[in-house]
Amino acid sequence: MMITDEKLGKADWASTIAQIQGSILPAVLPRVLVFCGLATIISGLHASGFPIYLEKLGDLTTNVIYNLVLGLLVVFRTNTSYDRFWEGRKAWGALVVNIRNLAQELQVGIANAASSSEKQAMIRLLSAFAIATRLHLRNEDMSDELKALITPIQAQQLEISKHRPLVIIFWIRHYLQTQLSLDNINDNQLTAANTMLGSLVEGITGCERIITTPIPIAYRVFLKRLILIYCIGLPFRIVPDIAWWSIPMMAFISFLLLGVEEVGRELENPFGYHANDLPLDDICSAIINNVESTLTLGVQFPPEQASPEALSSA
């Protein structure tokens, strides 16, 4: 997987400012316009000499306790969502590490297997596991990409399975146990492989924990209501002081509050398709390339013929 400057956060500053894809502007713009419309109406009433009877509501926006609670909740919302995003990235990072190690362990450790084609099929199941995990987290059906890595019989079994990644892990465990009975691997190799398989199960369980444990709805509703009350009351506070300038001021402040809240919503489930979600397609492609490279290296450089120069060039 090629890592670009944009993925490293080194994109051009000006182009980043103007970027629409991945920003929260399209999501919050309709709400910002609604609050700007409210500010316009109140400014018009004030300019026409109509009294503003809700000035006390405007005073709420300057209340220290209200602002403190609102600020703390907004910060907590963002931090909680980013923690979920980062936990998901760490889980997928662990999946990548264990798949790479297990692919090499199977390729090298089962060198005397009776059927090399069967061994290669088992190693490719690691790629199938990554794809099946991605589909499972996105609640998607079987894909052609997954079917290309397994046999038709295996595809039929996965079609009716409620948890495809665990079925694939079971196939690999069964294969390893068979190789142990055939003396193609020893107990230490089986233990090491089972440890890595256990780490794969732990990784997908961590991802499932993120999906099945959403932000409590009471917290989300309370924060949205606080933002709504603040944005409704703000025009009554600033219109008497700055008149029509309250409209751009309202746009700026409502964009800040709604934007931060929207960022938290975007990050709380990092396994989707949006620009702010984890690049699971790229990660799975990298895993497939790593597995195929492992299989190729095993063919190009048999242990008895490999030289230090050949291995270093690989």
Coordinates of C-alpha atoms in Angstrom, one line a residue:
M1 CA 0.0 0.0 0.0
M2 CA 1.6 3.2 -1.1
I3 CA 1.6 6.0 1.5
T4 CA 1.0 9.4 -0.1
D5 CA 1.7 12.8 1.4
E6 CA -2.0 13.3 1.7
K7 CA -2.4 10.2 3.9
L8 CA 0.4 11.4 6.1
G9 CA -1.3 14.8 6.5
K10 CA 1.2 16.6 4.3
A11 CA -1.2 17.8 1.7
D12 CA -0.9 21.4 0.5
W13 CA -2.3 23.8 3.1
A14 CA -4.4 25.8 0.6
S15 CA -5.8 22.8 -1.1
T16 CA -6.7 21.3 2.3
I17 CA -8.7 24.4 3.2
A18 CA -10.7 24.3 0.0
Q19 CA -11.3 20.5 0.1
I20 CA -14.9 19.5 0.2
Q21 CA -14.6 15.7 0.2
G22 CA -14.1 14.5 3.8
S23 CA -15.1 17.9 5.3
I24 CA -18.1 18.3 7.5
L25 CA -19.3 21.4 5.5
P26 CA -22.0 19.6 3.4
A27 CA -23.5 18.0 6.5
V28 CA -23.7 21.1 8.6
L29 CA -24.4 23.8 6.0
P30 CA -28.2 23.3 5.9
R31 CA -28.4 23.8 9.7
V32 CA -26.0 26.8 9.6
L33 CA -28.3 28.4 7.0
V34 CA -31.3 27.8 9.2
F35 CA -29.7 29.6 12.1
C36 CA -28.5 32.4 9.7
G37 CA -32.1 32.7 8.6
L38 CA -33.2 33.1 12.3
A39 CA -30.6 35.8 12.8
T40 CA -31.8 37.6 9.7
I41 CA -35.4 37.6 10.9
I42 CA -34.4 38.9 14.4
S43 CA -32.2 41.5 12.8
G44 CA -35.0 42.6 10.6
L45 CA -37.4 42.9 13.5
H46 CA -34.9 44.8 15.5
A47 CA -34.2 47.2 12.6
S48 CA -38.0 47.8 12.3
G49 CA -38.3 48.8 15.9
F50 CA -40.1 45.7 17.1
P51 CA -39.1 44.8 20.7
I52 CA -37.2 41.6 21.2
Y53 CA -39.0 39.8 24.0
L54 CA -36.5 37.0 24.3
E55 CA -33.5 39.0 25.4
K56 CA -33.3 36.8 28.6
L57 CA -32.8 33.8 26.4
G58 CA -29.9 35.6 24.8
D59 CA -28.4 36.2 28.2
L60 CA -28.2 32.5 28.6
T61 CA -25.4 32.3 26.0
T62 CA -23.1 34.4 28.2
N63 CA -23.9 32.3 31.3
V64 CA -20.6 30.8 32.7
I65 CA -22.1 27.5 33.8
Y66 CA -23.9 27.0 30.5
N67 CA -20.8 27.7 28.5
L68 CA -18.7 25.5 30.7
V69 CA -21.0 22.5 30.4
L70 CA -21.4 23.0 26.7
G71 CA -17.7 23.2 26.2
L72 CA -16.9 20.1 28.3
L73 CA -19.5 18.1 26.5
V74 CA -18.3 19.1 23.0
V75 CA -14.7 18.2 24.0
F76 CA -15.7 14.9 25.5
R77 CA -17.8 14.0 22.4
T78 CA -14.8 14.6 20.1
N79 CA -12.3 12.8 22.3
T80 CA -14.6 9.8 22.8
S81 CA -15.2 9.4 19.0
Y82 CA -11.5 9.7 18.2
D83 CA -10.7 7.1 20.8
R84 CA -13.1 4.7 19.0
F85 CA -11.4 5.6 15.7
W86 CA -7.9 5.0 17.0
E87 CA -9.0 1.7 18.7
G88 CA -10.3 0.5 15.4
R89 CA -7.1 1.4 13.6
K90 CA -5.0 -0.4 16.3
A91 CA -7.2 -3.5 15.9
W92 CA -6.6 -3.5 12.1
G93 CA -2.9 -2.9 12.6
A94 CA -2.8 -6.0 14.8
L95 CA -4.6 -7.9 12.2
V96 CA -2.0 -6.9 9.6
V97 CA 0.9 -7.9 11.8
N98 CA -0.5 -11.3 12.7
I99 CA -1.5 -12.1 9.2
R100 CA 2.0 -11.3 7.9
N101 CA 3.6 -13.4 10.6
L102 CA 1.2 -16.3 10.3
A103 CA 1.6 -16.4 6.5
Q104 CA 5.4 -16.7 6.8
E105 CA 5.0 -19.2 9.6
L106 CA 2.8 -21.5 7.5
Q107 CA 5.0 -21.1 4.4
V108 CA 8.2 -21.9 6.2
G109 CA 7.0 -24.2 9.0
I110 CA 5.0 -26.6 6.8
A111 CA 7.7 -27.1 4.2
N112 CA 7.2 -30.9 4.2
A113 CA 3.4 -30.8 3.7
A114 CA 2.1 -33.5 1.3
S115 CA 0.3 -31.0 -0.8
S116 CA 1.8 -27.6 -1.5
S117 CA -1.3 -26.5 -3.3
E118 CA -3.3 -27.2 -0.2
K119 CA -0.9 -25.2 1.9
Q120 CA -1.1 -22.3 -0.5
A121 CA -4.8 -22.4 -0.3
M122 CA -4.7 -22.3 3.5
I123 CA -2.3 -19.3 3.4
R124 CA -4.6 -17.5 1.0
L125 CA -7.4 -18.0 3.6
L126 CA -5.6 -15.3 5.6
S127 CA -6.4 -12.8 2.8
A128 CA -9.9 -14.2 2.7
F129 CA -10.1 -13.6 6.5
A130 CA -9.2 -9.9 6.0
I131 CA -11.8 -9.4 3.3
A132 CA -14.4 -11.4 5.3
T133 CA -13.7 -9.2 8.3
R134 CA -14.2 -6.0 6.3
L135 CA -17.5 -7.3 4.9
H136 CA -18.6 -8.4 8.4
L137 CA -18.0 -5.0 9.9
R138 CA -19.9 -3.3 7.1
N139 CA -22.7 -5.9 7.2
E140 CA -22.2 -6.8 3.6
D141 CA -22.9 -10.0 1.6
M142 CA -20.3 -12.2 0.0
S143 CA -18.2 -10.4 -2.6
D144 CA -16.5 -11.7 -5.8
E145 CA -13.1 -10.7 -4.3
L146 CA -13.7 -13.1 -1.4
K147 CA -15.0 -15.9 -3.6
A148 CA -11.9 -15.7 -5.7
L149 CA -9.8 -16.7 -2.7
I150 CA -11.8 -19.8 -1.6
T151 CA -13.3 -22.9 -3.2
P152 CA -16.9 -23.1 -4.3
I153 CA -17.7 -25.4 -1.4
Q154 CA -16.2 -23.0 1.0
A155 CA -18.1 -20.2 -0.6
Q156 CA -21.4 -22.1 0.0
Q157 CA -20.5 -22.6 3.6
L158 CA -19.7 -18.9 4.1
E159 CA -23.0 -17.9 2.4
I160 CA -25.0 -19.5 5.2
S161 CA -22.6 -18.5 8.0
K162 CA -23.5 -15.8 10.5
H163 CA -19.9 -15.0 11.2
R164 CA -17.7 -15.7 8.2
P165 CA -14.3 -14.6 9.7
L166 CA -14.6 -17.1 12.6
V167 CA -15.4 -19.9 10.1
I168 CA -12.2 -19.1 8.2
I169 CA -10.2 -19.2 11.4
F170 CA -11.7 -22.6 12.2
W171 CA -10.6 -23.9 8.8
I172 CA -7.1 -22.8 9.4
R173 CA -7.0 -24.3 12.9
H174 CA -8.4 -27.6 11.5
Y175 CA -5.7 -27.6 8.8
L176 CA -2.9 -27.0 11.4
Q177 CA -4.2 -29.8 13.6
T178 CA -4.2 -32.1 10.6
Q179 CA -0.6 -31.2 9.8
L180 CA 0.3 -31.9 13.4
S181 CA -1.1 -35.4 13.2
L182 CA 0.9 -36.0 10.0
D183 CA 4.1 -34.8 11.7
N184 CA 4.4 -31.9 9.2
I185 CA 4.6 -29.4 12.1
N186 CA 5.6 -29.8 15.7
D187 CA 3.9 -28.7 18.9
N188 CA 5.8 -25.5 19.2
Q189 CA 4.9 -24.4 15.7
L190 CA 1.2 -25.3 16.4
T191 CA 1.3 -23.3 19.6
A192 CA 2.8 -20.2 17.9
A193 CA 0.3 -20.4 15.0
N194 CA -2.6 -20.8 17.4
T195 CA -1.4 -17.8 19.4
M196 CA -1.5 -15.6 16.2
L197 CA -4.9 -17.0 15.3
G198 CA -6.1 -16.1 18.7
S199 CA -4.8 -12.5 18.1
L200 CA -6.8 -12.4 14.9
V201 CA -10.0 -13.3 16.8
E202 CA -9.2 -10.7 19.4
G203 CA -8.7 -8.1 16.7
I204 CA -12.1 -8.7 15.1
T205 CA -13.7 -8.8 18.5
G206 CA -12.3 -5.4 19.3
C207 CA -13.8 -4.0 16.1
E208 CA -17.2 -5.6 16.9
R209 CA -17.0 -3.9 20.4
I210 CA -16.8 -0.5 18.7
I211 CA -19.8 -1.2 16.5
T212 CA -22.0 -2.8 19.1
T213 CA -21.3 -0.1 21.7
P214 CA -22.5 3.2 20.3
I215 CA -22.3 6.5 22.1
P216 CA -25.2 6.6 24.6
I217 CA -28.2 8.2 23.1
A218 CA -29.0 10.3 26.2
Y219 CA -25.6 11.9 25.9
R220 CA -26.0 12.6 22.2
V221 CA -29.5 14.0 22.6
F222 CA -28.4 16.2 25.5
L223 CA -25.5 17.7 23.6
K224 CA -27.6 18.4 20.5
R225 CA -30.2 20.2 22.6
L226 CA -27.6 22.3 24.3
I227 CA -26.2 23.4 20.9
L228 CA -29.8 24.1 19.6
I229 CA -30.6 26.3 22.6
Y230 CA -27.4 28.2 22.3
C231 CA -27.8 28.8 18.6
I232 CA -31.4 29.9 19.0
G233 CA -30.5 32.3 21.9
L234 CA -27.4 33.8 20.4
P235 CA -29.1 36.1 17.9
F236 CA -31.2 37.7 20.7
R237 CA -27.9 38.5 22.5
I238 CA -25.8 39.9 19.6
V239 CA -28.4 41.6 17.4
P240 CA -28.9 44.6 19.7
D241 CA -25.2 45.2 19.6
I242 CA -24.1 44.5 16.1
A243 CA -27.4 44.5 14.1
W244 CA -27.0 43.0 10.7
W245 CA -23.4 41.8 11.4
S246 CA -25.1 39.2 13.6
I247 CA -25.8 37.1 10.4
P248 CA -22.1 36.3 9.5
M249 CA -21.3 36.0 13.2
M250 CA -24.1 33.5 13.6
A251 CA -22.8 31.6 10.6
F252 CA -19.4 31.4 12.1
I253 CA -20.3 30.4 15.6
S254 CA -23.0 27.8 14.6
F255 CA -20.5 26.3 12.1
L256 CA -18.0 25.9 14.9
L257 CA -20.4 24.1 17.3
L258 CA -22.2 22.0 14.7
G259 CA -18.9 21.2 13.0
V260 CA -17.2 19.8 16.1
E261 CA -20.3 17.8 16.9
E262 CA -20.4 16.4 13.4
V263 CA -16.7 15.5 13.5
G264 CA -17.5 13.3 16.5
R265 CA -20.4 11.7 14.7
E266 CA -18.2 11.0 11.7
L267 CA -15.5 9.2 13.7
E268 CA -17.6 7.1 16.1
N269 CA -17.9 4.3 13.6
P270 CA -14.6 4.1 11.6
F271 CA -15.5 1.1 9.4
G272 CA -17.7 2.7 6.8
Y273 CA -17.2 4.2 3.4
H274 CA -16.8 7.9 4.2
A275 CA -13.5 9.8 3.6
N276 CA -13.0 10.0 7.4
D277 CA -13.4 6.3 7.9
L278 CA -10.5 3.8 8.0
P279 CA -9.2 2.9 4.5
L280 CA -10.2 -0.8 4.9
D281 CA -10.1 -1.4 1.1
D282 CA -6.5 -0.3 1.0
I283 CA -5.5 -2.3 4.1
C284 CA -7.1 -5.4 2.6
S285 CA -5.3 -4.9 -0.7
A286 CA -2.0 -4.5 1.2
I287 CA -2.7 -7.8 3.1
I288 CA -3.4 -9.6 -0.1
N289 CA -0.2 -8.3 -1.7
N290 CA 1.8 -9.3 1.4
V291 CA 0.4 -12.9 1.4
E292 CA 1.0 -13.3 -2.3
S293 CA 4.6 -12.0 -1.9
T294 CA 5.1 -14.6 0.9
L295 CA 4.0 -17.4 -1.4
T296 CA 6.2 -16.1 -4.3
L297 CA 9.3 -15.9 -2.0
G298 CA 8.7 -19.5 -1.0
V299 CA 8.9 -20.5 -4.6
Q300 CA 11.8 -18.3 -5.7
F301 CA 14.1 -19.1 -2.8
P302 CA 14.0 -22.7 -1.5
P303 CA 16.0 -23.0 1.7
E304 CA 18.6 -25.3 0.3
Q305 CA 19.3 -22.9 -2.6
A306 CA 18.9 -19.5 -1.0
S307 CA 22.1 -17.5 -0.6
P308 CA 22.6 -14.4 1.6
E309 CA 22.8 -12.2 -1.6
A310 CA 19.5 -13.6 -3.0
L311 CA 17.7 -13.2 0.3
S312 CA 19.0 -9.6 0.7
S313 CA 17.8 -8.8 -2.9
A314 CA 14.3 -10.1 -2.0

